[in-house]
Short mmCIF file of C-alpha atoms and ligand atoms in Angstrom, two decimals:
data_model
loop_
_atom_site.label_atom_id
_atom_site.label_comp_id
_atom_site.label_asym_id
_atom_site.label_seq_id
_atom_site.Cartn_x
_atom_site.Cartn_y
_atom_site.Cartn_z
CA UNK A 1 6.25 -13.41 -44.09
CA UNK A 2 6.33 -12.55 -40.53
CA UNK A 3 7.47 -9.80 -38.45
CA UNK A 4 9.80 -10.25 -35.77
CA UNK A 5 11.40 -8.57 -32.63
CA UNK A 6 14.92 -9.69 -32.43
CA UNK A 7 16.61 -8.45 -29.19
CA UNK A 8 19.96 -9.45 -28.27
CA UNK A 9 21.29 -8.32 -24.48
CA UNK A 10 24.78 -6.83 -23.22
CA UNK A 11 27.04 -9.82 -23.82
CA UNK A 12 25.25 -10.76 -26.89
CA UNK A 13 26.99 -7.38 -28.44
CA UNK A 14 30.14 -7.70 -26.21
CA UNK A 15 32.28 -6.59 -28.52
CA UNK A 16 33.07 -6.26 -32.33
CA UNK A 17 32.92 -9.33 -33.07
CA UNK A 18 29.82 -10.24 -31.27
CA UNK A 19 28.16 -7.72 -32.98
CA UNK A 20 28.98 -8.90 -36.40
CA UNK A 21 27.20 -12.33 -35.23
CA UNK A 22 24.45 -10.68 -34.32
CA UNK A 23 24.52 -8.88 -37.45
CA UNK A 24 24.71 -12.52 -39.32
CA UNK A 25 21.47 -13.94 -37.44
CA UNK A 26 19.42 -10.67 -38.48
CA UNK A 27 20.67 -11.57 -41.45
CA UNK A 28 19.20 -15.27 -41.94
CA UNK A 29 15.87 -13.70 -40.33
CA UNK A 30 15.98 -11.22 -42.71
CA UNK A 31 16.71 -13.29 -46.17
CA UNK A 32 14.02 -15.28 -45.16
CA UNK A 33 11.52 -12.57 -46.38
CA UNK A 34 10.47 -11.37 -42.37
CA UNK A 35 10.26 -7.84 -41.33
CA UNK A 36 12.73 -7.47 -38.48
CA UNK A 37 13.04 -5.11 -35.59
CA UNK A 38 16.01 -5.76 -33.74
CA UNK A 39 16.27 -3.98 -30.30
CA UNK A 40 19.77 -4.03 -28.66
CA UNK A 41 21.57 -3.45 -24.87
CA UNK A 42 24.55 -1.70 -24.50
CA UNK A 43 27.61 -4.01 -24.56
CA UNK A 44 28.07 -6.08 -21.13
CA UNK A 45 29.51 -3.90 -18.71
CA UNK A 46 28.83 -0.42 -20.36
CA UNK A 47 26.06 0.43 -17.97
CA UNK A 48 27.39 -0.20 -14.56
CA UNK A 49 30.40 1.88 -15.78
CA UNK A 50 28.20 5.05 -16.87
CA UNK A 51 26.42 4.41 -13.10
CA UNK A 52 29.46 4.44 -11.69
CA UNK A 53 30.34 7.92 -13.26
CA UNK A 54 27.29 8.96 -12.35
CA UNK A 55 27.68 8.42 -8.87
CA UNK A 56 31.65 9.34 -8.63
CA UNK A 57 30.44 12.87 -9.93
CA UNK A 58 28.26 13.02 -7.06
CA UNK A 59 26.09 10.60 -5.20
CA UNK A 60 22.86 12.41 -5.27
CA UNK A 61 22.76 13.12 -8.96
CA UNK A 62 19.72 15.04 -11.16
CA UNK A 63 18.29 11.82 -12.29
CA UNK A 64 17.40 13.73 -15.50
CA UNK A 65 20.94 14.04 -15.67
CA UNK A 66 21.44 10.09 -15.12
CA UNK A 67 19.14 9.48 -17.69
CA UNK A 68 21.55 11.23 -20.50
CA UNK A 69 24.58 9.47 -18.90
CA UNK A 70 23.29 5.96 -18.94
CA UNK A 71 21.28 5.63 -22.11
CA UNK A 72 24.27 6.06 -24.34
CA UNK A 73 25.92 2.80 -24.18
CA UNK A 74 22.41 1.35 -26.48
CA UNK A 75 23.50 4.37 -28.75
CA UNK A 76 26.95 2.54 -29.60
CA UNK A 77 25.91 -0.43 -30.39
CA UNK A 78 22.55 0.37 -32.44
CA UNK A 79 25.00 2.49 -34.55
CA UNK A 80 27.74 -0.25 -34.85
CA UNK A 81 25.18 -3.37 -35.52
CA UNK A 82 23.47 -1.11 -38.24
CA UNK A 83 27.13 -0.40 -39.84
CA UNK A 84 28.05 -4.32 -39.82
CA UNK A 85 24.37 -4.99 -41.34
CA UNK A 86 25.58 -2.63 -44.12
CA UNK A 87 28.70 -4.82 -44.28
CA UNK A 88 26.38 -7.57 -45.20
CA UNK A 89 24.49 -5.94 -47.71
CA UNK A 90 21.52 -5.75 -45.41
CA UNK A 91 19.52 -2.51 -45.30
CA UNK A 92 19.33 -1.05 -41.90
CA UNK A 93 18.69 2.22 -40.03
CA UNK A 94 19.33 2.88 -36.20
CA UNK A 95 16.61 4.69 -34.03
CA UNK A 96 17.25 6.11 -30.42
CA UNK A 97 13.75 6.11 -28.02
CA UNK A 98 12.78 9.97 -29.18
CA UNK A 99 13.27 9.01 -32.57
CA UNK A 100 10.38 6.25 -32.45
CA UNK A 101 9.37 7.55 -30.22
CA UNK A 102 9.03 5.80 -27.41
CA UNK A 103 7.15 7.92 -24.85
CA UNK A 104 6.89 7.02 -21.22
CA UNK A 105 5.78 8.92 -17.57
CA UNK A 106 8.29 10.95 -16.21
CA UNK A 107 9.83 9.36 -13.65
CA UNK A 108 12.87 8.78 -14.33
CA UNK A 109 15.29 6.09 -13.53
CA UNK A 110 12.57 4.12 -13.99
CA UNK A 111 10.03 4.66 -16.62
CA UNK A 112 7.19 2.61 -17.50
CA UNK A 113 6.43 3.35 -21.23
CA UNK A 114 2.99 5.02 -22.43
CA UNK A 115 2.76 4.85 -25.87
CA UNK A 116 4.81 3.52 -29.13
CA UNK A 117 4.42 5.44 -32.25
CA UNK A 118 4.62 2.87 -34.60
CA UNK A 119 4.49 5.18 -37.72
CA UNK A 120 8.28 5.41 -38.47
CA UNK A 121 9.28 1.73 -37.93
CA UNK A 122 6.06 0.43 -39.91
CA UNK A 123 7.61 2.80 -42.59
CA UNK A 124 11.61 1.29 -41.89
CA UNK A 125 10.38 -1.77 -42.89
CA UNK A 126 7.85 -1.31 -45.90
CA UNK A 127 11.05 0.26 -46.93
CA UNK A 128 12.66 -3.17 -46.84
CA UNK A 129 14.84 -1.98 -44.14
CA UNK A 130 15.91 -3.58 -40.76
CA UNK A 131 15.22 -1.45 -37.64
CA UNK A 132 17.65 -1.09 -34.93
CA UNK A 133 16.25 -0.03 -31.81
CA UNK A 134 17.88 1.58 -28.98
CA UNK A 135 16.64 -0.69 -25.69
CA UNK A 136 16.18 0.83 -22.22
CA UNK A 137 14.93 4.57 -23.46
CA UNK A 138 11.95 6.56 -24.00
CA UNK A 139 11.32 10.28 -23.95
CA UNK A 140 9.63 11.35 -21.25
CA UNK A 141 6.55 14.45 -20.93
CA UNK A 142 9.01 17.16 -20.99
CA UNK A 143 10.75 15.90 -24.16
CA UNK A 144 13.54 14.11 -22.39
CA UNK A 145 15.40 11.58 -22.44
CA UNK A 146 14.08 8.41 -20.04
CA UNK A 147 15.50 5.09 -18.87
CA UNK A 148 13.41 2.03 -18.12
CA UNK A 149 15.15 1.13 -15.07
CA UNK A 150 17.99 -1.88 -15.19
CA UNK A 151 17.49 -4.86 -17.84
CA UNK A 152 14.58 -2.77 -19.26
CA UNK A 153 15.70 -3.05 -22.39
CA UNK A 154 13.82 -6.78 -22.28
CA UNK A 155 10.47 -3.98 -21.50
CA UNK A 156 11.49 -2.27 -24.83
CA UNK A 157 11.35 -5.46 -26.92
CA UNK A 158 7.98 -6.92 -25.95
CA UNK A 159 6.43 -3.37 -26.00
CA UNK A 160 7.88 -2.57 -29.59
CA UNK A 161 6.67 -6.64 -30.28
CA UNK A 162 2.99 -5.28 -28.73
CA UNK A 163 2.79 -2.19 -30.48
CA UNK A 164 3.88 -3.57 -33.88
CA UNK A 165 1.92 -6.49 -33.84
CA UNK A 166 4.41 -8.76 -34.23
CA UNK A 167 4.69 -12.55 -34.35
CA UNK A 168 7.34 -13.01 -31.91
CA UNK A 169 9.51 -11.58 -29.91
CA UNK A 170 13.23 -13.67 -29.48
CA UNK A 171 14.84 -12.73 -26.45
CA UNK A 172 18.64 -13.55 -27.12
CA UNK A 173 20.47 -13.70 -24.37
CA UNK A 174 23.38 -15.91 -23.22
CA UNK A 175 21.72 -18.67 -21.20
CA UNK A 176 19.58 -20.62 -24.30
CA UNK A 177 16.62 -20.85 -22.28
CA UNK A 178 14.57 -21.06 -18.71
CA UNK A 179 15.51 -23.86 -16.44
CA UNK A 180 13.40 -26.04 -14.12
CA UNK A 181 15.93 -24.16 -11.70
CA UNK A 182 19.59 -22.53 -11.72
CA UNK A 183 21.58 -25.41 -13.58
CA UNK A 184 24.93 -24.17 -11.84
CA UNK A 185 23.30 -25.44 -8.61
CA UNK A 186 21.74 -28.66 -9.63
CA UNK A 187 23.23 -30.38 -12.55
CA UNK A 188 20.31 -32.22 -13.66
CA UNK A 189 18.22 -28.82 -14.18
CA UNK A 190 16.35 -29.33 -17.90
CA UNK A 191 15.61 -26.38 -20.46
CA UNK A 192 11.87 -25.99 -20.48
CA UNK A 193 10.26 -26.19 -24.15
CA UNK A 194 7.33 -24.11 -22.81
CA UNK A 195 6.43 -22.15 -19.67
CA UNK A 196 3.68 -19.61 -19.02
CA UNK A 197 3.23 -16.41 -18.48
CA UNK A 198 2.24 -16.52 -15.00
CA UNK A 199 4.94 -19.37 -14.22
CA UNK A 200 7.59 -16.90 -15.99
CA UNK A 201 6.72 -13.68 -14.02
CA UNK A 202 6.73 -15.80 -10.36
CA UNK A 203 10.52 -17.28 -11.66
CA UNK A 204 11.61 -13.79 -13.09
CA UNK A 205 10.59 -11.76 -9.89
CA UNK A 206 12.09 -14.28 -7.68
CA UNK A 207 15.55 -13.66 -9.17
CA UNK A 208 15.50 -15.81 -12.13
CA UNK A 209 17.47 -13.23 -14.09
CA UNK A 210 16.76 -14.05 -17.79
CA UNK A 211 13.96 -11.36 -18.16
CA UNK A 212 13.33 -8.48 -16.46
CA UNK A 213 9.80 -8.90 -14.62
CA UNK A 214 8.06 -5.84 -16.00
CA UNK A 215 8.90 -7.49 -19.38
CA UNK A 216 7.03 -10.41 -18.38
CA UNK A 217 4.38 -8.54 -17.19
CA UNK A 218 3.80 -6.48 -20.32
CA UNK A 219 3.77 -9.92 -22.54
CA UNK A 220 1.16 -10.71 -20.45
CA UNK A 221 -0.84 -8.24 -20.36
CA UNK A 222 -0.42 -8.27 -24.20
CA UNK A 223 -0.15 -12.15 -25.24
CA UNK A 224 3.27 -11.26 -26.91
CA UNK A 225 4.97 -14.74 -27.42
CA UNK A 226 8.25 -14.10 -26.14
CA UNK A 227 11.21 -16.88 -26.98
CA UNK A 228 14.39 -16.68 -24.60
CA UNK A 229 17.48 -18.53 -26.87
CA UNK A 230 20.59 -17.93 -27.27
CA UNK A 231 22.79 -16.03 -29.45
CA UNK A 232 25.66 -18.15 -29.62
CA UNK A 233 24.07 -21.80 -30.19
CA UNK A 234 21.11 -22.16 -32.99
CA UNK A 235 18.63 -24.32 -31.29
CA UNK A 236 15.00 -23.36 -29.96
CA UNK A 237 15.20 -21.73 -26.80
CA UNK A 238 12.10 -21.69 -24.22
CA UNK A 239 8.48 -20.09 -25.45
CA UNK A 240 6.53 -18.26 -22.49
CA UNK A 241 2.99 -18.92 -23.78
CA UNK A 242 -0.73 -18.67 -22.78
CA UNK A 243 -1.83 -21.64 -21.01
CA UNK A 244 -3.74 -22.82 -23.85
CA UNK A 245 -0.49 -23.57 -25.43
CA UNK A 246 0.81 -26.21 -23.49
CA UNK A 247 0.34 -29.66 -23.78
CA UNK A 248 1.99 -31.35 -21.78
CA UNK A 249 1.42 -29.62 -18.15
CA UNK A 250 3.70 -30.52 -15.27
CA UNK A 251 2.58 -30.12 -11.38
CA UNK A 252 5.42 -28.13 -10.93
CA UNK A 253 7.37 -26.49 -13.69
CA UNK A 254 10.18 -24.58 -11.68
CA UNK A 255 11.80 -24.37 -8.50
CA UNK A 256 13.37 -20.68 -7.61
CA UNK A 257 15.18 -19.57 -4.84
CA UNK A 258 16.55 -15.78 -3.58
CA UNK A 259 19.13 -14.88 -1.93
CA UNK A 260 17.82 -11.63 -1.21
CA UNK A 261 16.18 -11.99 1.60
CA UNK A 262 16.54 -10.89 5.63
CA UNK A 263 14.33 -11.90 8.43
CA UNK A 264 13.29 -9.54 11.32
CA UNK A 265 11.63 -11.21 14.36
CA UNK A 266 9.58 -8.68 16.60
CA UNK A 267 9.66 -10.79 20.56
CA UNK A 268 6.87 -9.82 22.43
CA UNK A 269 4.90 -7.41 20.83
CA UNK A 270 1.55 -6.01 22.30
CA UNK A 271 -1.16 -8.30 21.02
CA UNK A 272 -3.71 -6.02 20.38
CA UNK A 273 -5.89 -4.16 17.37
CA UNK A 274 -3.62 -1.68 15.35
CA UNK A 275 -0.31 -3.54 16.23
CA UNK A 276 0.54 -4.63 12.53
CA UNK A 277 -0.57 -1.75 10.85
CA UNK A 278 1.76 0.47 13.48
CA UNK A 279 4.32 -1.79 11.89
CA UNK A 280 4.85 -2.30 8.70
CA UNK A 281 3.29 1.77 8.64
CA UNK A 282 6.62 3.01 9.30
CA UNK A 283 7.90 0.48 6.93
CA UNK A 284 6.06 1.51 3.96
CA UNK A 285 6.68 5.14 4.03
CA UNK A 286 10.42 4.30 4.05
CA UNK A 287 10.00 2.45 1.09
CA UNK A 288 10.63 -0.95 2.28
CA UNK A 289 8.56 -3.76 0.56
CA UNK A 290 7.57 -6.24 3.24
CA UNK A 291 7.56 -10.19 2.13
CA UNK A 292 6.72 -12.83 4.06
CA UNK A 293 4.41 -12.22 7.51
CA UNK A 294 3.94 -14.77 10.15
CA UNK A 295 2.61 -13.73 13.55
CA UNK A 296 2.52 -16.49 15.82
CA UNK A 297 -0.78 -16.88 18.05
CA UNK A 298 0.07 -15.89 21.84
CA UNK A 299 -0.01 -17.92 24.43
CA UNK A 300 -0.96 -15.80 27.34
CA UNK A 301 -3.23 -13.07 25.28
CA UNK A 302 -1.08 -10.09 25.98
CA UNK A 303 2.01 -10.76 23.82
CA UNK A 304 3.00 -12.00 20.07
CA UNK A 305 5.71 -12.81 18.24
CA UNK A 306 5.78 -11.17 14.89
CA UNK A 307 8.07 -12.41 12.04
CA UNK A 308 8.43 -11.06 8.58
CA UNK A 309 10.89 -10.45 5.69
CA UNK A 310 12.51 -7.74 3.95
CA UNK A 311 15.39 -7.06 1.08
CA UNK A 312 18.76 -8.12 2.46
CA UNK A 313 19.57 -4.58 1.16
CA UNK A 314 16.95 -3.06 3.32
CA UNK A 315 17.71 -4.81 6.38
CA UNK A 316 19.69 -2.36 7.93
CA UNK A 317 17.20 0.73 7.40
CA UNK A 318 14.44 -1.27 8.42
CA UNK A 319 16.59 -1.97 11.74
CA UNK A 320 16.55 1.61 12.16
CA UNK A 321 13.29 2.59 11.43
CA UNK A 322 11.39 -0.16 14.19
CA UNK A 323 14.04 0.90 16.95
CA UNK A 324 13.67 4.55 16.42
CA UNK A 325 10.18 4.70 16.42
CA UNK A 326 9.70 4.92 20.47
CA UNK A 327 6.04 4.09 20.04
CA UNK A 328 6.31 1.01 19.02
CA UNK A 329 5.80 -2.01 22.11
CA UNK A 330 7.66 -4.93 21.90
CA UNK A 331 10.30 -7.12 23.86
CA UNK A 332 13.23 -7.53 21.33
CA UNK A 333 14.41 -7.54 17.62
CA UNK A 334 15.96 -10.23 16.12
CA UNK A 335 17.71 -9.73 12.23
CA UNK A 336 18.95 -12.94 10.42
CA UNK A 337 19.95 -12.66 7.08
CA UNK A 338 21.80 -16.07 6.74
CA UNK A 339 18.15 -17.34 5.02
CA UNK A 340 17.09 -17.99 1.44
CA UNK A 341 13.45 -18.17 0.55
CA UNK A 342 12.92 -21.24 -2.05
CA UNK A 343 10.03 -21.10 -4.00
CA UNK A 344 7.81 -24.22 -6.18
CA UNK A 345 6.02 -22.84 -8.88
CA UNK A 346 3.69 -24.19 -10.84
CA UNK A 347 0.13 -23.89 -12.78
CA UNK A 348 -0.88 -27.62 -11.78
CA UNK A 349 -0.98 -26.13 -8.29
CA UNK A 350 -4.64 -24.85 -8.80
CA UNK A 351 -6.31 -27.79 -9.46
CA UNK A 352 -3.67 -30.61 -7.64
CA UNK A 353 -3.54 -31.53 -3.90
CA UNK A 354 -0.46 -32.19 -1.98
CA UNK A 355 2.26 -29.84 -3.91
CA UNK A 356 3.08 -28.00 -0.71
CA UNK A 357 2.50 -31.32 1.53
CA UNK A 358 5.69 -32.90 -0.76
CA UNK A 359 7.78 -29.88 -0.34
CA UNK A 360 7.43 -30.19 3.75
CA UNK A 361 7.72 -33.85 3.50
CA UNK A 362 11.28 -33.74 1.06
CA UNK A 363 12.73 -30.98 3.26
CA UNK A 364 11.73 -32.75 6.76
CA UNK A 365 13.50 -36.50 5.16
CA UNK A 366 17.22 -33.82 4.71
CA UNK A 367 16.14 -32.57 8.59
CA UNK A 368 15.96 -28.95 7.53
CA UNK A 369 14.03 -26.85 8.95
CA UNK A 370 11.43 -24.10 7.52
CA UNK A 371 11.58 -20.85 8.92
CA UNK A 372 8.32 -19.22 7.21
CA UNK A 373 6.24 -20.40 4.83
CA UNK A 374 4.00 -18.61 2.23
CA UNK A 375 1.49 -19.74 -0.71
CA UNK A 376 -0.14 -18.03 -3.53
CA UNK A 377 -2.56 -19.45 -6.18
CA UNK A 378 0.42 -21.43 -8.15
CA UNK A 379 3.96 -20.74 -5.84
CA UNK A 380 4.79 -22.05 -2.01
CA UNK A 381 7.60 -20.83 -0.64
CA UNK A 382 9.75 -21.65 2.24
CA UNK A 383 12.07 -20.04 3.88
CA UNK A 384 15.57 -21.94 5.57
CA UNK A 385 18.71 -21.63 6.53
CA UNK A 386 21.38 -20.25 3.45
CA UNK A 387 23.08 -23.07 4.49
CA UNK A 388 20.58 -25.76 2.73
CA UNK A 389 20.46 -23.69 -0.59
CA UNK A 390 22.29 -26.39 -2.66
CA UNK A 391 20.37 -29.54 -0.56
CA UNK A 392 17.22 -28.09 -0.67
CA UNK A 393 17.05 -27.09 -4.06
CA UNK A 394 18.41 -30.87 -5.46
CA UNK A 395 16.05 -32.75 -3.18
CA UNK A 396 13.04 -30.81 -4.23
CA UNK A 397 14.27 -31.00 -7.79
CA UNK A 398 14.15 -34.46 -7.85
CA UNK A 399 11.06 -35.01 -5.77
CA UNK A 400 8.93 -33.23 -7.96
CA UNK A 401 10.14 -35.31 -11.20
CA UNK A 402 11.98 -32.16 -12.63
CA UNK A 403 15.54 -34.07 -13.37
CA UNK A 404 16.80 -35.06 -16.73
CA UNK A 405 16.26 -38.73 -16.87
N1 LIG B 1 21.85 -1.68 -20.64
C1 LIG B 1 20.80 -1.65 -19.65
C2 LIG B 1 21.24 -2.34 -18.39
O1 LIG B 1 22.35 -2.83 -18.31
C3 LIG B 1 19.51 -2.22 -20.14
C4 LIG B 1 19.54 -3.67 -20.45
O2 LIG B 1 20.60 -4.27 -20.66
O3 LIG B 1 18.48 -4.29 -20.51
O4 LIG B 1 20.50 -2.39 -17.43
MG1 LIG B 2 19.18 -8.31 -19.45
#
């Protein structure tokens, strides 16, 4: 016997009918003698429409308030997949976040959890029920409702999977696994059998959207074994593992890319001590996270060029805060957000020569040119012209070995 997180995500319990499939694979998980806990999104689409009321009824809302709006769409469907369990003469009981409870800080909108009380579950099952949790909520110090900020419903699954000691956590989703890279871009894009945690968490925070990054993060931090699959094909979907797990270890393992990012170029700015941190200052206390930094040595001693990114979304604030701030010395400011930063990823990377070398190499031979460049322990990343997205991200694919043969 083993006991298993099962959680399935918005389309996954689309509608009805969905729902009743999910309620048949519980079901097969269940008759084979495991103790299940099944957490569950709200159906695809539900969400964005309860943030939508939220901001129609006014667009700086109590996010206490937001809290009770937007958690209810996991209500609905915990309630309707327990009913259709019933239908299949499956024992099951639903549980919202308080209920658990699953407590968390207070800030909400975007909660990190605190504790699990495991008490009530542990009991579900002994009673040889099947638990339906309510993703994405928590209760927060003052006994309120919390959300875990967008996709955190992922969060809830490996932390109920860490608290509960369980097995494994199955992250059903509709993609039935992680790619080398985005198969919609390059055709020859393989499932990965394996990938690790560290490999996972550079792909999900680059925009790889299968898991939310905190998830990631937490399965870390807590060697959950989490499985993405599918929940409309039965076939095994992609394990993120220790290290230790893998066999077989490729150089590189992935290739990501985002969309989501703007670069600022600072002409001619005073080359002296303090200059940065005068800044990217101003930066930070607006909020706005800071990527990739190049400052180019000057040629005369007096002057710099400084070029960094930022969120395309932020662009236009961070615009505002280097021109309003009179203090600040420099010639000119040039914005370009017609860029994509692609990223390599891989463990090999530590103990392997050349990765980066190959990348430069494969995107000099298409004649396109990098912009920035940046390099932690297992990642490089580039970043070029939007334009090369598609060429870029084939060439490399295929440099590095990835494609299906
Ligand atoms: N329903 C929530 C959202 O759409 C949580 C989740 O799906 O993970 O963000
Ligand atoms: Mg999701």
């Amino acid at each position: 016997m083993a006991r298993i997180v099962m959680k399935f995500g918005g389309t996954s319990v689309g509608d009805c009918d969905r729902i009743k499939n999910v309620a048949r694979r519980v079901k097969s998980e269940f008759d084979r003698g495991n103790e299940v806990i099944v957490v569950l999104s709200a159906m695809s689409g539900v969400t964005n429409q309860l943030v939508d009321y939220c901001k129609q009824i006014a667009p700086l809302h109590d996010a206490r308030e937001y809290d009770v709006v937007v958690s209810t769409g996991e209500q609905v469907t915990i309630g309707l997949l327990a009913m259709a369990l019933h239908e299949l003469g499956v024992p099951a009981r639903s549980w919202v976040g308080w209920q658990v409870p699953v407590r968390t800080d207070g800030a909400h909108g975007k909660a990190r959890i605190e504790s699990i009380g495991t008490e009530a579950l542990t009991q579900c099952m002994a009673d040889g029920q099947v638990a339906v949790v309510a993703g994405f909520q928590g209760i927060g110090p003052e006994d309120r409702v919390t959300t875990l900020g967008r996709g955190g419903s992922d969060t809830s699954a490996v932390a109920l999977a860490a608290a509960l000691k369980a097995d494994r956590c199955d992250i059903y989703t509709d993609v039935d696994g992680v790619y080398t890279t985005d198969p919609r871009i390059v055709a020859k894009a393989r499932k990965l059998d394996k990938i690790t945690y560290e490999e996972m968490l550079e792909l999900a925070s680059l925009g790889a959207k299968v898991l939310q990054t905190r998830s990631v993060e937490m399965a870390m931090k807590y060697r959950v074994r989490v499985q993405v699959l599918s929940s409309f094909v039965e076939a095994p979907g992609t394990l993120v593992c220790d290290e230790d797990e893998i066999v077989e270890k490729e150089l590189v393992s992935g290739i990501a890319y985002s969309r989501d990012e703007a670069k600022i170029t600072l002409v001619k700015v005073d080359d002296q001590p303090g200059v940065a941190a005068a800044i990217f200052g101003p930066l930070t206390d607006a909020n706005i996270n800071v990527d990739m930094i190049v400052q180019n040595v000057s040629e005369d001693g007096t002057h710099t060029d400084l070029t960094f990114t930022v969120a395309k979304s932020d662009l236009e604030r961070a615009i505002k805060v280097l021109t309003e701030k009179t203090d600040l010395k420099y010639g000119r400011l040039v914005p370009d957000s017609n860029v994509v930063k692609i990223s390599v990823i891989g463990m090999g990377m530590r103990s392997h020569a050349g990765v980066a070398q190959k990348m430069f190499k494969t995107l000099a031979d298409k004649s396109i040119n990098i912009l920035l460049i940046s390099t932690s322990e297992i990642k490089v990343s580039v970043l070029i012209s939007d334009d090369y997205t598609e060429l870029a991200l084939r060439a490399l694919h295929s440099a590095y070995g990835l494609d299906t043969k």
